[in-house]
Coordinates of C-alpha atoms in Angstrom, one line a residue:
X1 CA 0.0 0.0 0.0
X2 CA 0.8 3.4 0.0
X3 CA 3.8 4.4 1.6
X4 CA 3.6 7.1 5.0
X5 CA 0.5 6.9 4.1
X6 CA -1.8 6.9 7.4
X7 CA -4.5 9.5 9.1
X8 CA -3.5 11.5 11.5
X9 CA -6.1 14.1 13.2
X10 CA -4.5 17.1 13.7
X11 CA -4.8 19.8 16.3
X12 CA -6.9 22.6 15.3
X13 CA -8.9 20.6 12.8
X14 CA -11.9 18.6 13.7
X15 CA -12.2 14.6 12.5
X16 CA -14.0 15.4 9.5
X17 CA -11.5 18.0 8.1
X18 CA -8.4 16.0 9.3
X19 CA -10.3 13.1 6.9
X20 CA -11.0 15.3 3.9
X21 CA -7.0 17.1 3.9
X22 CA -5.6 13.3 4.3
X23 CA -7.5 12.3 0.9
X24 CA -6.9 15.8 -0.8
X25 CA -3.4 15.6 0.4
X26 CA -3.1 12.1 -2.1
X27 CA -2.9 14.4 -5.1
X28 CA -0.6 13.7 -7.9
X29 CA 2.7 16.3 -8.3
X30 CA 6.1 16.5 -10.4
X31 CA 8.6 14.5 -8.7
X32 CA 6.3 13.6 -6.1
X33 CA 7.3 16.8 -4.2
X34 CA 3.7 17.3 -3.0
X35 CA 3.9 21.2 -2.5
X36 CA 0.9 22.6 -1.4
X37 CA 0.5 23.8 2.1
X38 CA -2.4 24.6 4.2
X39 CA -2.8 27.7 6.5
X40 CA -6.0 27.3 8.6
X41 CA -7.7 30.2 8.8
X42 CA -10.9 29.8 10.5
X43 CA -13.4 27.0 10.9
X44 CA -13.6 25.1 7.7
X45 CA -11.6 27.9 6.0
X46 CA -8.3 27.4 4.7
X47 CA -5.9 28.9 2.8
X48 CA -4.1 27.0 0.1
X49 CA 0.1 27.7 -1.3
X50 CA 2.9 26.2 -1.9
X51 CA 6.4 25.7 -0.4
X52 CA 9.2 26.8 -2.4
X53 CA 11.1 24.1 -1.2
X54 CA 9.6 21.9 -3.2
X55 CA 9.4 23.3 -6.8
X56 CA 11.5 22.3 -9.5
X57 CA 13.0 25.4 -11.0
X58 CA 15.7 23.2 -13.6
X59 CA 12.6 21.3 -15.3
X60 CA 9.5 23.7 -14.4
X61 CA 10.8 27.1 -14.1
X62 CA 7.7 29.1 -14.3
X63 CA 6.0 27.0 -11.9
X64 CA 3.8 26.1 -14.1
X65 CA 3.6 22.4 -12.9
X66 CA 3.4 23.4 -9.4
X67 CA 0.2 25.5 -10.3
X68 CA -1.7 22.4 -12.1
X69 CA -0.3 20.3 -9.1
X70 CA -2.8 22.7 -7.2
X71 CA -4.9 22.1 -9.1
X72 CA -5.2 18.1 -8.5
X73 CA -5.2 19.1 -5.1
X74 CA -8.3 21.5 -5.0
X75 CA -10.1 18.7 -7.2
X76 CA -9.4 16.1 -5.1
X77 CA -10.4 18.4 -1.5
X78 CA -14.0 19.1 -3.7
X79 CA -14.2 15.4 -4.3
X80 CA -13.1 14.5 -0.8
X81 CA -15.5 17.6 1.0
X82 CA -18.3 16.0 -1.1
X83 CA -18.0 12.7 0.4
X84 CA -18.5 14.1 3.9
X85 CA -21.3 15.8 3.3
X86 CA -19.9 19.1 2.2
X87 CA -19.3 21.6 -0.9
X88 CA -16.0 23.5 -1.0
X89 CA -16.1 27.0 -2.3
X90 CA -13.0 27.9 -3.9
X91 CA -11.8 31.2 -4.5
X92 CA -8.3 31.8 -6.4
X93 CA -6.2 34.4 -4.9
X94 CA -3.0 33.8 -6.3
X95 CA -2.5 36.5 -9.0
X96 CA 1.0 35.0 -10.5
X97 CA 2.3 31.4 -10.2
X98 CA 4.9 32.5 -7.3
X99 CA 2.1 33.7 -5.2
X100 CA 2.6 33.1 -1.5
X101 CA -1.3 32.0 -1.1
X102 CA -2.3 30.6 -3.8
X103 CA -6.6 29.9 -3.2
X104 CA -9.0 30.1 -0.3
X105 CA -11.3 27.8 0.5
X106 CA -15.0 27.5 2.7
X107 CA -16.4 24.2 3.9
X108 CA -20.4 24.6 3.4
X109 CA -22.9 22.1 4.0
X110 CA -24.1 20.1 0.8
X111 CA -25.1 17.0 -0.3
X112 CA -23.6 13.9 0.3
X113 CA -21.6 12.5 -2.8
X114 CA -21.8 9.3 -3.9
X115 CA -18.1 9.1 -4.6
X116 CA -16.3 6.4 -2.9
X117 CA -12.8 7.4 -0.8
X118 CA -11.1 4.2 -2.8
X119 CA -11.3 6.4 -6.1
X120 CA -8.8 9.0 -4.3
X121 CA -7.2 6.4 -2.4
X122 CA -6.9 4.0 -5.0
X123 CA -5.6 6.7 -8.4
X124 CA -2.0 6.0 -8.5
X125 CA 0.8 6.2 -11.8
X126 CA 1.1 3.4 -13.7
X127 CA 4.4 2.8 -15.6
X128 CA 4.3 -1.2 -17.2
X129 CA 2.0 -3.4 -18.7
X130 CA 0.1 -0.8 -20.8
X131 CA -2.3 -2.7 -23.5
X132 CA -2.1 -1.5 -26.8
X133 CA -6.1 -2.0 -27.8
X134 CA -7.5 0.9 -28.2
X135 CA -9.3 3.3 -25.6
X136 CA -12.8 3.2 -26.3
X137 CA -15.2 6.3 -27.4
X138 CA -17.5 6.0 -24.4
X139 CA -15.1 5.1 -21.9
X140 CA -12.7 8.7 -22.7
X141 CA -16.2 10.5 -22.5
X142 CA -16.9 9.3 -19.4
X143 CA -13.5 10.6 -18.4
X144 CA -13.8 13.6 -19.7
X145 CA -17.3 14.0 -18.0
X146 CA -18.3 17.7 -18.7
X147 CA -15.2 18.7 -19.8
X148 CA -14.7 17.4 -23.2
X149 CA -13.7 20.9 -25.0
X150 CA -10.5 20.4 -22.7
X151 CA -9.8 16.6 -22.8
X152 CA -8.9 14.8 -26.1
X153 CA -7.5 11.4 -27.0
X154 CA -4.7 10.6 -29.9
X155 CA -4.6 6.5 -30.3
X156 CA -1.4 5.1 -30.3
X157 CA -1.4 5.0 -34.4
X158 CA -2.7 8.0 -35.3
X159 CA -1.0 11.4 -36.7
X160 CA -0.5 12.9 -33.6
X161 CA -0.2 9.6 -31.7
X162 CA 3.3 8.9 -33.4
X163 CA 4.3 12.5 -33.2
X164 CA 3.6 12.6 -29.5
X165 CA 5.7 9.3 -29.0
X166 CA 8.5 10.2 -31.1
X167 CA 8.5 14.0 -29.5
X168 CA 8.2 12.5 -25.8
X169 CA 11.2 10.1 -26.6
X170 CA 13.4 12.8 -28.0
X171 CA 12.3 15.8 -25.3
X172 CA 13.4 12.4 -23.0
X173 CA 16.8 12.3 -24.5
X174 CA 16.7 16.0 -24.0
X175 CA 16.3 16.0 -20.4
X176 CA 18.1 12.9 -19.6
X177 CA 21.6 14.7 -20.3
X178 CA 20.9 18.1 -19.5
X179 CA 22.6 18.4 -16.7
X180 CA 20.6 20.3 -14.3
X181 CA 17.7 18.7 -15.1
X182 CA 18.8 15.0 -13.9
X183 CA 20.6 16.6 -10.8
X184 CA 17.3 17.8 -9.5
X185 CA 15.7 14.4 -10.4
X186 CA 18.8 12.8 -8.0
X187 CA 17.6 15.5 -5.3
X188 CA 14.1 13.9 -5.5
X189 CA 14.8 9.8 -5.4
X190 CA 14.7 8.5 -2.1
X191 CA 16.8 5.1 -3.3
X192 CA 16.6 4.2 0.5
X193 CA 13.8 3.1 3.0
X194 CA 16.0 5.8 5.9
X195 CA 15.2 8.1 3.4
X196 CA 12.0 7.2 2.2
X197 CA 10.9 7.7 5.9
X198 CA 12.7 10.9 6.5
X199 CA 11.3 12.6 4.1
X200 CA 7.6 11.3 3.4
X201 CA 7.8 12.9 -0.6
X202 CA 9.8 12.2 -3.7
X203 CA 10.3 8.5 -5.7
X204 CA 11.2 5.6 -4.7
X205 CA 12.2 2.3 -6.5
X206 CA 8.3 0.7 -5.8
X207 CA 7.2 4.2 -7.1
X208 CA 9.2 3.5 -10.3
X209 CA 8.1 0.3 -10.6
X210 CA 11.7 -1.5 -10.2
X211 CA 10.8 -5.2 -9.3
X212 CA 12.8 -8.2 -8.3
X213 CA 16.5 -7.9 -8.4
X214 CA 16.9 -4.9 -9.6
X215 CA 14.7 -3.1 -7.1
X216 CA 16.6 -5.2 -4.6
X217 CA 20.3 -3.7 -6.0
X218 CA 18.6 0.4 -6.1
X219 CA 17.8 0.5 -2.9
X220 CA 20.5 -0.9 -1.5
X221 CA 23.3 0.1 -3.8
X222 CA 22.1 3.6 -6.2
X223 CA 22.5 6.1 -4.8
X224 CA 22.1 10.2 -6.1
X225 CA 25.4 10.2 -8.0
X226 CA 24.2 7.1 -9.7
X227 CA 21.6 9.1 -11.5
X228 CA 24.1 11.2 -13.1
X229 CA 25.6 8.4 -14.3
X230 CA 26.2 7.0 -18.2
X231 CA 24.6 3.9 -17.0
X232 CA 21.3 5.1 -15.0
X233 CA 21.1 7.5 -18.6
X234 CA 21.2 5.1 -21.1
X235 CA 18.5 2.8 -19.3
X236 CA 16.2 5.2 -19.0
X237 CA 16.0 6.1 -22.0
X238 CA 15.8 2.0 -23.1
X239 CA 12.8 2.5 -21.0
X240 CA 11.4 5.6 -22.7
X241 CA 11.5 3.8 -26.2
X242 CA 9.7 0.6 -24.7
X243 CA 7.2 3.1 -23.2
X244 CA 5.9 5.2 -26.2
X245 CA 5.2 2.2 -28.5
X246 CA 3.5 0.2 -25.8
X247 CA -0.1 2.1 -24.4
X248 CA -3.1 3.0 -26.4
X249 CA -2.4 5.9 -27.5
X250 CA -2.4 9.7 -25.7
X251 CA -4.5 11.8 -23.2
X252 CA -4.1 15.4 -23.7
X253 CA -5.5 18.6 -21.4
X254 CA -5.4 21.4 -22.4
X255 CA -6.7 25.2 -21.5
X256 CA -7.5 28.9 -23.4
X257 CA -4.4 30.2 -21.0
X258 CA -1.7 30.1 -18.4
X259 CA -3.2 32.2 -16.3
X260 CA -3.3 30.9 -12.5
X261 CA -6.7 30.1 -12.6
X262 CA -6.7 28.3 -16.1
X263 CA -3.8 26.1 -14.5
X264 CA -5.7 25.1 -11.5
X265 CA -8.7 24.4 -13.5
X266 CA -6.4 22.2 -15.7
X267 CA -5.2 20.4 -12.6
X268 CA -8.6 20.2 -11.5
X269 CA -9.4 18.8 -15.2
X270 CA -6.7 15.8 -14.9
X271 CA -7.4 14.6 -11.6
X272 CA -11.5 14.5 -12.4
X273 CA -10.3 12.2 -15.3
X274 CA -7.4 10.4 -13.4
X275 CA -9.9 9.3 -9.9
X276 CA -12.6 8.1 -13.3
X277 CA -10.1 5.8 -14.8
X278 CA -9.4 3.7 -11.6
X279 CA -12.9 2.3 -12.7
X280 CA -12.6 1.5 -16.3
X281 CA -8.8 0.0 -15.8
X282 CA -7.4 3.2 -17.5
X283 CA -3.7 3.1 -16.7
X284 CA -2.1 7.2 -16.6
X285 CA 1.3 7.6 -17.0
X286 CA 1.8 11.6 -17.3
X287 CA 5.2 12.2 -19.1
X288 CA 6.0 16.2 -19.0
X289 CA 9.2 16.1 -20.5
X290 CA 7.7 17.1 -23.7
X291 CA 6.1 20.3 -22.3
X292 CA 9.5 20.8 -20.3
X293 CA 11.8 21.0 -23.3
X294 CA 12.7 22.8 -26.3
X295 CA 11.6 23.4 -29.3
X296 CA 8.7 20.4 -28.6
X297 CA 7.2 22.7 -25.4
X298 CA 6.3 25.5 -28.2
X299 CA 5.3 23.3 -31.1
X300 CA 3.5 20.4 -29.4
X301 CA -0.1 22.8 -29.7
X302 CA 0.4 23.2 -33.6
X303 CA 1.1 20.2 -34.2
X304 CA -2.0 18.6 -32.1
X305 CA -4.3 21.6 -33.9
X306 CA -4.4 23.5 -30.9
X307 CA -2.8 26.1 -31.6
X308 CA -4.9 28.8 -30.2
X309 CA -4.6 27.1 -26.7
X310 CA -1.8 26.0 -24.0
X311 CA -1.4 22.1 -23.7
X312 CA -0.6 21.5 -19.9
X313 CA -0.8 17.7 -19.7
X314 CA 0.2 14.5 -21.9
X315 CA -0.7 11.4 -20.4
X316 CA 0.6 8.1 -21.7
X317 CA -3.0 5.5 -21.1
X318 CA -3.5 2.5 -21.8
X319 CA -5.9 -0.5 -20.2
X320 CA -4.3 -2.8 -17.8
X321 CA -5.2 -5.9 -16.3
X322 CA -5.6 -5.0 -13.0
X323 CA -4.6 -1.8 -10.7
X324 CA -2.1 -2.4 -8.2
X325 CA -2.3 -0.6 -4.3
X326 CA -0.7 2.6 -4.6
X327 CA 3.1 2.8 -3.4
X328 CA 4.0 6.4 -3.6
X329 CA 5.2 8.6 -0.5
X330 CA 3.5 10.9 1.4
X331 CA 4.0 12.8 3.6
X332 CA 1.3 13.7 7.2
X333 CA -0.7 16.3 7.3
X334 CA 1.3 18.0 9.8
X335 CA 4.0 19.3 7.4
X336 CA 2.0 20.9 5.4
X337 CA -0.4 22.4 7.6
X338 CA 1.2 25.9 8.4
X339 CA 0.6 28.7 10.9

């Protein structure tokens, strides 16, 4: 199951909040760096930003990830409020992406959701054992819900299916060996259990999906220079390749802007599909390098025929079998609960 990952009331908050911030708090970030923070404010009011310890200026200088980040997070505290019986009122205050306080939220009374607290517990990254078949019509419409002028799908051997492969492999080679790019992914891999424990955020070896032997020699043997290494490099990349010709094809998101509110809506937008696809044995698999590097960041809307808008997510989808328990760090609500 998920790692750190257990309820703990906190001071200040009473049993139903302390329930609804530990599922909001299982929102999906960049590195796993999970960097929202909560300032309590008043009685089911809260104030929502971010600690700059825990963006990623070398691959997401314009903290444009972190934003849709907050974005999950706000969906998955509406979702969460709903199942307890409430609505949460969101209000963004942020007025750049390097905003101190970033939204505000109210707890009001509403009705009961029918949402079950396995569809936020349960939404995890999945890496391996993508099927190839085809994502079917009715099933990316039911992801998309009501927002399908913002969510669109490019099969595997379509136009813009083997563009977004090829692009994601090459904006992979890209990253891979620039330099302060794969030093900041070092900073975030917490090869050991000490560390894992320590720090509560960040990958780990399950999160990566090593298995057997070789998960077995990472965590006892890799450690941060590793990643810097010709080795750790190359078989990434191996990866990559195997990757982009093995799913069904490509989920997009997209907004009109990159304005702060257009970023957390777009956040908002992925996680409403992500906690949908749990259901229909949808595997995600976001890969951001090609919206991280140059010249595909730029050219990626034209070539999907979107170039009036700002493409914010590619997800790599695919069926699967069966969904394994999540395994990704996290850390308690006390740390990001501020005064």
């Amino acid at each position: 199951m998920r790692q750190s990952c257990t309820l703990q009331n906190v001071q200040g908050l009473t049993e139903d909040e302390s329930k609804i911030l530990y599922l909001t708090s299982l929102a999906p970030s960049g590195h796993n760096t999970q960097p929202w923070t909560i300032k309590v404010i008043g009685p089911k009011r809260w104030r929502i930003g971010s600690d700059e310890t825990r963006w990623l200026p070398a691959v997401d200088p314009d903290n444009r990830e972190m934003m849709l980040s907050i974005g999950t997070f706000i969906e998955n505290l509406s979702v969460a409020s709903g199942i307890y019986g409430y609505e949460a009122e969101v209000d963004v205050i942020g007025m750049d992406n390097f905003s101190s306080e970033i939204a505000e939220v109210r707890l009001v009374k509403g009705r009961e959701t029918n949402v079950s607290e396995q569809a936020i517990k349960e939404r995890r990254t999945i890496r391996k054992n993508l099927l190839k078949s085809t994502i079917r019509k009715e099933d990316i419409n039911y992801l998309a819900g009501n927002n399908k002028n913002a969510v669109f799908y490019y099969p595997l051997n379509s136009k813009e299916g083997a563009y977004l492969s090829e692009a994601s492999l090459l904006a992979n080679k890209n990253q891979v060996y620039r330099e302060a790019a794969q030093t900041e992914l070092a900073e975030w891999i917490r090869w050991t259990d000490r560390e894992a424990s320590e720090y509560g955020n960040g990958l780990t070896p399950e999160s990566m999906e090593m298995r057997g032997p070789v998960r077995w020699y990472a965590k006892h043997f890799l450690r941060k220079k590793d990643v810097l290494g010709k080795t750790f490099r190359e078989e990434t990349l191996k990866l990559v390749k195997e990757q982009v010709q093995t799913c069904a094809g490509w989920l997009v998101v997209k907004s009109d802007s990159s304005t702060a509110a257009d970023l957390i809506n777009a956040g908002r937008v992925l996680e409403f599909a992500w906690l949908r696809a749990h259901e229909k044995l949808i595997a995600f698999h976001p890969m951001t390098q090609i919206l991280e590097e140059a010249p595909w960041r730029t050219e990626v809307a034209g070539e999907l025929s979107h170039s009036e808008s700002c493409i914010q997510f590619v997800i790599r989808i695919g069926y699967i079998k069966e969904y394994l328990p999540p395994v990704s760090l996290r850390m308690p609500l006390s740390r990001i609960i501020v005064t």
